[in-house]
Amino acid sequence: MQNDKLTVSGMRPTGPLHLGHYFGVLKNWIALQQETEAYFFVADWHALTSDFADTTLIRHNIREMVTDWVAAGLDPERCVVFRQSLVRETAELSLLFSMITPVAWLERNPTYKEQQQQISGKDLGNAGFLCYPVLMAADILMYRPYGVPVGEDQLPHLELTREIARRFNSFYGATFPEPQALLTPAAKCPGLDGRKMSKSYYNGIFLSDSFEDIGKKVRGMFTDKARLRKSDPGNPGVCNLFPYHLLLSTDEEQAEVRAGCVSANLGCVDCKKLFLKNLKVFLTPLHERRILFTEKPGMAEEILAIGNEQARAAARATMADVREKMGL
Ligand code: TRP
Ligand code: SF4
């Protein structure tokens, strides 16, 4: 019923990936492809739940996201990379789950309530948006994984996945596992302006940014706002840049930055230079892997075509079982 070595996760193709995506989720995915049989998909149907009115960018965004994934280190030889909307069995499973899911479960989902309130300028009264977690349960349970690597924001959705699995099993017999979240230890990646790094605020450092653009962005980045001159002692605890040293600099460098900052021996300009140096070391192999995609147009599509075959084989097997159990 449960595959103890299998994990599944997905990401909506809404734009280029930034450092927050890398340290929050992708890094975890890259580790899991070594340790588990891992399925990763482009959640293009999920993107439609909120961005249904204008779909002109969807193909482009899918290609870019797969490029970002592989550049970051996902290896299609080691994991299954596929596109949600091409595993049509998922739509069938989602429909069947919608039969057994009380609307009240969906309405009380905290993410649903929050987004309805917070996202203005978009009409989120559509049924697809309310049913987001039902589709997500189908994405996940289709492959009967033990774990789902996600960010903390997805925990309510995963709880619903488990509840749907439990309810299905209670009606039709043991079929689905109750997968657990595989959380990445919280990595703090503030946006350049101090707000959350987000595609919509355009305040991020993207994995595909050129070093020239990154240099400009970093020079303009907020640090400790109270530190006006180099002779003022700074406070790494409130600095916007310091969390990046925790991710990219060695322990010794971190200690030096901390000491130099609080004693006013290290200025923000030099501190940023160190960060840029380490960021360059980190991003160079990613940029090199990207070149393959520019040299070979159609590479992302090829990767997805292979992954889709593998995902569909697994999905067909699950659906045969589900139809049988439900007497269809
Ligand atoms: N909801 C996820 C997000 O916004 C994307 C997603 C869709 C997903 N289906 C999934 C994640 C299944 C993990 C498993 O990031
Ligand atoms: Fe931040 Fe570095 Fe400036 Fe200190 S020296 S405030 S850590 S940028």
Coordinates of C-alpha atoms and ligand atoms in Angstrom, one line a residue:
M1 CA 0.0 0.0 0.0
Q2 CA 2.8 2.4 0.8
N3 CA 6.2 2.5 -0.9
D4 CA 8.7 3.2 1.9
K5 CA 11.2 4.5 -0.6
L6 CA 9.1 6.7 -2.7
T7 CA 8.5 10.5 -2.5
V8 CA 6.5 12.9 -4.7
S9 CA 6.4 16.7 -4.9
G10 CA 5.3 19.4 -7.3
M11 CA 5.7 23.1 -8.0
R12 CA 3.5 25.5 -9.8
P13 CA 5.1 27.0 -12.9
T14 CA 4.5 30.7 -12.1
G15 CA 7.9 32.2 -13.0
P16 CA 11.6 31.9 -12.6
L17 CA 12.9 30.3 -9.4
H18 CA 14.9 32.3 -6.8
L19 CA 17.2 31.4 -4.0
G20 CA 14.3 31.0 -1.6
H21 CA 13.0 28.2 -3.8
Y22 CA 16.4 26.6 -3.9
F23 CA 17.1 26.6 -0.2
G24 CA 13.5 26.1 0.8
V25 CA 12.6 23.1 -1.4
L26 CA 14.8 22.3 -4.4
K27 CA 17.8 21.4 -2.2
N28 CA 15.7 18.9 -0.4
W29 CA 14.5 17.4 -3.8
I30 CA 18.1 17.1 -5.0
A31 CA 19.0 15.1 -1.9
L32 CA 15.9 12.9 -2.2
Q33 CA 16.7 11.8 -5.7
Q34 CA 19.7 10.0 -4.3
E35 CA 18.0 8.3 -1.4
T36 CA 14.5 7.6 -2.8
E37 CA 12.5 6.8 -5.9
A38 CA 11.5 10.4 -6.4
Y39 CA 8.7 11.9 -8.6
F40 CA 8.7 15.6 -9.3
F41 CA 6.1 17.3 -11.4
V42 CA 5.2 20.7 -12.9
A43 CA 1.8 21.5 -11.3
D44 CA 0.3 23.2 -14.4
W45 CA -3.3 22.4 -13.5
H46 CA -2.6 23.9 -10.0
A47 CA -1.3 27.1 -11.7
L48 CA -4.7 27.4 -13.4
T49 CA -6.6 27.4 -10.1
S50 CA -5.7 31.1 -9.7
D51 CA -4.2 32.0 -13.1
F52 CA -6.9 30.7 -15.4
A53 CA -7.8 33.9 -17.3
D54 CA -4.6 34.3 -19.2
T55 CA -2.7 31.2 -20.1
T56 CA -0.3 32.6 -22.7
L57 CA 2.8 32.2 -20.5
I58 CA 2.2 28.7 -19.2
R59 CA 4.2 26.7 -21.8
H60 CA 7.1 29.2 -21.5
N61 CA 7.0 29.0 -17.7
I62 CA 7.0 25.2 -17.7
R63 CA 10.1 25.1 -19.9
E64 CA 11.9 27.6 -17.7
M65 CA 11.0 25.8 -14.5
V66 CA 12.3 22.4 -15.8
T67 CA 15.5 24.2 -16.9
D68 CA 15.8 25.7 -13.5
W69 CA 15.3 22.3 -11.8
V70 CA 17.9 20.5 -13.9
A71 CA 20.3 23.5 -13.7
A72 CA 20.0 23.3 -9.9
G73 CA 20.9 19.6 -9.9
L74 CA 17.8 17.5 -10.5
D75 CA 18.9 14.7 -12.6
P76 CA 16.2 13.2 -14.9
E77 CA 18.2 10.0 -14.9
R78 CA 17.7 9.6 -11.2
C79 CA 14.2 10.8 -10.7
V80 CA 10.9 11.1 -12.7
V81 CA 10.3 14.6 -13.9
F82 CA 6.9 15.1 -15.4
R83 CA 4.0 17.4 -16.2
Q84 CA 0.8 17.1 -14.2
S85 CA -1.6 17.7 -17.0
L86 CA -0.2 14.9 -19.1
V87 CA -1.0 12.3 -16.5
R88 CA -4.8 12.5 -17.2
E89 CA -5.4 9.7 -14.7
T90 CA -4.9 12.4 -12.0
A91 CA -8.0 14.2 -13.1
E92 CA -10.0 10.9 -12.7
L93 CA -8.6 10.3 -9.2
S94 CA -9.3 13.9 -8.3
L95 CA -12.9 13.6 -9.4
L96 CA -13.4 10.4 -7.4
F97 CA -11.8 12.0 -4.3
S98 CA -14.2 15.0 -4.7
M99 CA -17.1 12.6 -4.2
I100 CA -15.9 11.7 -0.7
T101 CA -14.5 15.0 0.4
P102 CA -16.9 17.2 2.5
V103 CA -17.0 20.8 1.3
A104 CA -16.6 21.9 4.9
W105 CA -13.1 20.4 4.9
L106 CA -12.1 22.5 2.0
E107 CA -13.7 25.7 3.3
R108 CA -12.0 25.4 6.6
N109 CA -8.6 24.9 5.0
P110 CA -6.5 27.8 6.4
T111 CA -4.6 28.4 3.2
Y112 CA -7.9 28.8 1.3
K113 CA -9.2 31.4 3.7
E114 CA -6.0 33.3 3.9
Q115 CA -5.5 33.5 0.1
Q116 CA -9.1 34.5 -0.5
Q117 CA -8.6 37.4 1.9
Q118 CA -5.0 38.4 0.9
I119 CA -4.9 38.1 -2.8
S120 CA -6.8 41.0 -4.2
G121 CA -7.1 41.7 -7.9
K122 CA -7.8 38.0 -8.7
D123 CA -11.1 36.3 -8.6
L124 CA -10.6 33.2 -6.5
G125 CA -14.3 32.2 -6.2
N126 CA -13.9 29.4 -8.7
A127 CA -14.6 25.8 -7.8
G128 CA -11.1 24.7 -8.9
F129 CA -9.5 27.0 -6.3
L130 CA -11.7 25.5 -3.5
C131 CA -10.8 22.0 -4.8
Y132 CA -7.1 22.7 -4.9
P133 CA -6.3 20.2 -2.1
V134 CA -8.4 17.5 -3.6
L135 CA -6.3 17.7 -6.8
M136 CA -3.2 17.8 -4.6
A137 CA -4.3 14.6 -2.8
A138 CA -4.7 12.9 -6.2
D139 CA -1.2 14.1 -7.3
I140 CA 0.3 12.6 -4.2
L141 CA -1.7 9.5 -3.5
M142 CA -1.4 8.3 -7.1
Y143 CA 2.1 7.2 -6.4
R144 CA 1.5 5.9 -2.8
P145 CA 4.6 7.7 -1.3
Y146 CA 5.7 7.7 2.3
G147 CA 6.8 11.3 2.1
V148 CA 6.2 14.6 0.4
P149 CA 9.0 17.2 0.4
V150 CA 7.3 20.6 0.8
G151 CA 7.7 23.9 2.5
E152 CA 5.8 24.6 5.7
D153 CA 3.1 26.5 3.9
Q154 CA 1.9 23.2 2.5
L155 CA 1.2 21.5 5.8
P156 CA -2.6 22.1 5.8
H157 CA -2.8 20.7 2.3
L158 CA -0.9 17.6 3.3
E159 CA -3.2 17.1 6.3
L160 CA -6.1 17.0 4.0
T161 CA -4.4 14.5 1.8
R162 CA -4.1 12.2 4.8
E163 CA -7.7 12.7 5.7
I164 CA -8.9 11.9 2.2
A165 CA -6.7 8.8 2.2
R166 CA -8.2 7.7 5.5
R167 CA -11.7 8.3 4.3
F168 CA -11.1 6.4 1.0
N169 CA -9.6 3.5 2.9
S170 CA -12.5 3.4 5.3
F171 CA -15.1 3.1 2.5
Y172 CA -13.4 0.9 0.0
G173 CA -10.6 -0.9 1.9
A174 CA -7.0 -0.2 2.5
T175 CA -5.6 1.4 -0.7
F176 CA -3.6 4.6 0.1
P177 CA -0.9 5.4 2.6
E178 CA -1.0 8.5 4.8
P179 CA 2.1 10.3 3.6
Q180 CA 4.1 12.6 5.8
A181 CA 5.6 16.0 5.1
L182 CA 9.4 16.0 4.6
L183 CA 10.2 19.6 5.7
T184 CA 13.4 21.3 4.9
P185 CA 14.9 22.8 8.0
A186 CA 13.7 26.4 7.8
A187 CA 16.1 28.4 5.6
K188 CA 15.6 32.1 5.8
C189 CA 15.8 33.9 2.5
P190 CA 14.5 37.5 2.8
G191 CA 13.8 39.5 -0.3
L192 CA 16.1 42.3 -1.3
D193 CA 13.8 44.8 0.2
G194 CA 13.3 42.9 3.5
R195 CA 9.9 41.6 2.5
K196 CA 9.4 37.9 1.8
M197 CA 11.2 36.8 -1.4
S198 CA 8.4 36.4 -3.8
K199 CA 7.9 36.2 -7.5
S200 CA 5.2 38.8 -7.3
Y201 CA 7.2 41.4 -5.5
Y202 CA 10.1 41.0 -7.9
N203 CA 12.6 41.3 -5.0
G204 CA 14.5 38.1 -5.4
I205 CA 17.8 36.8 -6.7
F206 CA 16.8 34.3 -9.4
L207 CA 18.8 31.2 -10.2
S208 CA 19.0 32.4 -13.8
D209 CA 20.1 36.0 -13.1
S210 CA 23.4 37.0 -14.8
F211 CA 26.2 38.0 -12.4
E212 CA 25.9 41.5 -13.7
D213 CA 22.3 41.8 -12.6
I214 CA 23.0 40.1 -9.3
G215 CA 25.8 42.6 -8.6
K216 CA 23.4 45.4 -9.1
K217 CA 20.7 43.8 -7.0
V218 CA 23.1 43.1 -4.1
R219 CA 24.6 46.6 -4.1
G220 CA 21.1 47.9 -3.7
M221 CA 20.1 45.4 -1.0
F222 CA 19.0 46.6 2.4
T223 CA 21.2 45.6 5.3
D224 CA 20.9 46.8 8.9
K225 CA 18.8 50.0 8.3
A226 CA 20.1 51.6 11.5
R227 CA 23.7 51.3 10.3
L228 CA 24.3 54.5 8.4
R229 CA 28.1 54.7 8.4
K230 CA 30.8 52.1 8.5
S231 CA 31.8 53.4 11.9
D232 CA 28.4 52.5 13.3
P233 CA 28.3 49.0 14.8
G234 CA 25.9 46.8 12.9
N235 CA 23.5 44.0 14.0
P236 CA 23.6 40.9 11.9
G237 CA 20.4 39.8 13.6
V238 CA 18.3 42.5 11.8
C239 CA 20.4 42.6 8.6
N240 CA 18.8 41.4 5.4
L241 CA 22.0 40.1 4.0
F242 CA 23.3 38.1 6.9
P243 CA 20.9 35.1 6.5
Y244 CA 22.6 34.5 3.2
H245 CA 26.0 34.2 4.8
L246 CA 24.4 31.4 6.9
L247 CA 23.5 29.6 3.7
L248 CA 26.5 30.3 1.5
S249 CA 29.6 31.2 3.7
T250 CA 31.8 28.9 5.7
D251 CA 31.6 28.8 9.5
E252 CA 34.8 30.8 9.8
E253 CA 33.5 33.5 7.4
Q254 CA 30.3 33.7 9.3
A255 CA 32.2 34.2 12.5
E256 CA 34.3 36.9 10.9
V257 CA 31.3 38.7 9.5
R258 CA 29.5 38.7 12.8
A259 CA 32.5 39.9 14.7
G260 CA 33.5 42.5 12.1
C261 CA 29.9 43.8 11.9
V262 CA 29.2 44.3 15.6
S263 CA 32.7 45.9 16.1
A264 CA 32.3 48.2 13.1
N265 CA 35.5 46.8 11.5
L266 CA 33.7 45.4 8.5
G267 CA 31.6 47.6 6.3
C268 CA 28.5 46.5 4.4
V269 CA 30.2 47.1 1.1
D270 CA 32.9 44.5 1.9
C271 CA 30.4 42.2 3.5
K272 CA 28.4 42.3 0.3
K273 CA 31.6 41.5 -1.7
L274 CA 32.2 38.4 0.3
F275 CA 28.6 37.4 -0.3
L276 CA 28.9 38.0 -4.0
K277 CA 32.0 35.9 -4.2
N278 CA 30.4 33.0 -2.5
L279 CA 27.2 33.3 -4.5
K280 CA 29.2 33.2 -7.7
V281 CA 30.8 29.9 -6.6
F282 CA 27.4 28.5 -5.8
L283 CA 25.7 29.7 -9.0
T284 CA 28.5 29.0 -11.6
P285 CA 27.7 25.3 -12.0
L286 CA 24.0 26.1 -12.3
H287 CA 24.7 28.6 -15.1
E288 CA 26.9 26.0 -16.8
R289 CA 24.2 23.4 -16.8
R290 CA 21.7 25.9 -18.2
I291 CA 23.9 26.3 -21.3
L292 CA 22.9 22.7 -22.3
F293 CA 19.3 23.9 -22.6
T294 CA 20.1 26.9 -24.8
E295 CA 22.3 24.7 -27.0
K296 CA 19.5 22.1 -27.3
P297 CA 16.1 23.6 -27.8
G298 CA 13.4 21.1 -26.9
M299 CA 15.4 19.5 -24.1
A300 CA 12.9 20.3 -21.4
E301 CA 10.1 18.8 -23.5
E302 CA 12.2 15.7 -24.0
I303 CA 12.8 15.3 -20.3
L304 CA 9.1 15.7 -19.6
A305 CA 8.1 13.2 -22.3
I306 CA 10.3 10.5 -20.8
G307 CA 9.1 11.3 -17.2
N308 CA 5.5 11.3 -18.3
E309 CA 5.7 7.8 -19.6
Q310 CA 7.1 6.6 -16.3
A311 CA 4.5 8.5 -14.2
R312 CA 1.6 7.3 -16.4
A313 CA 2.7 3.7 -15.9
A314 CA 2.4 4.1 -12.2
A315 CA -0.8 6.0 -12.5
R316 CA -2.5 3.4 -14.6
A317 CA -1.7 0.7 -12.0
T318 CA -3.1 2.8 -9.2
M319 CA -6.3 3.6 -11.2
A320 CA -6.9 0.0 -12.0
D321 CA -6.9 -0.8 -8.3
V322 CA -9.0 2.2 -7.4
R323 CA -11.7 1.4 -10.0
E324 CA -11.8 -2.2 -8.8
K325 CA -12.1 -1.2 -5.2
M326 CA -14.9 1.3 -5.9
G327 CA -16.8 -1.2 -8.1
L328 CA -16.5 0.9 -11.2
Ligands
TRP1 N1 0.7 23.3 -3.7 C1 2.1 23.2 -4.1 C2 2.7 24.6 -4.1 O1 2.0 25.6 -4.2 C3 2.2 22.6 -5.4 C4 1.7 21.2 -5.5 C5 0.7 20.8 -6.2 C6 2.3 20.1 -4.8 N2 0.5 19.4 -6.0 C7 1.5 19.0 -5.1 C8 3.3 19.9 -3.9 C9 1.7 17.7 -4.6 C10 3.6 18.6 -3.4 C11 2.7 17.5 -3.7 O2 3.9 24.7 -3.9
SF4_2 FE1 24.8 43.2 7.4 FE2 27.2 42.6 6.8 FE3 26.5 45.1 6.9 FE4 26.7 43.7 9.1 S1 28.3 44.2 7.8 S2 25.0 45.0 8.6 S3 26.1 41.7 8.4 S4 25.8 43.6 5.4

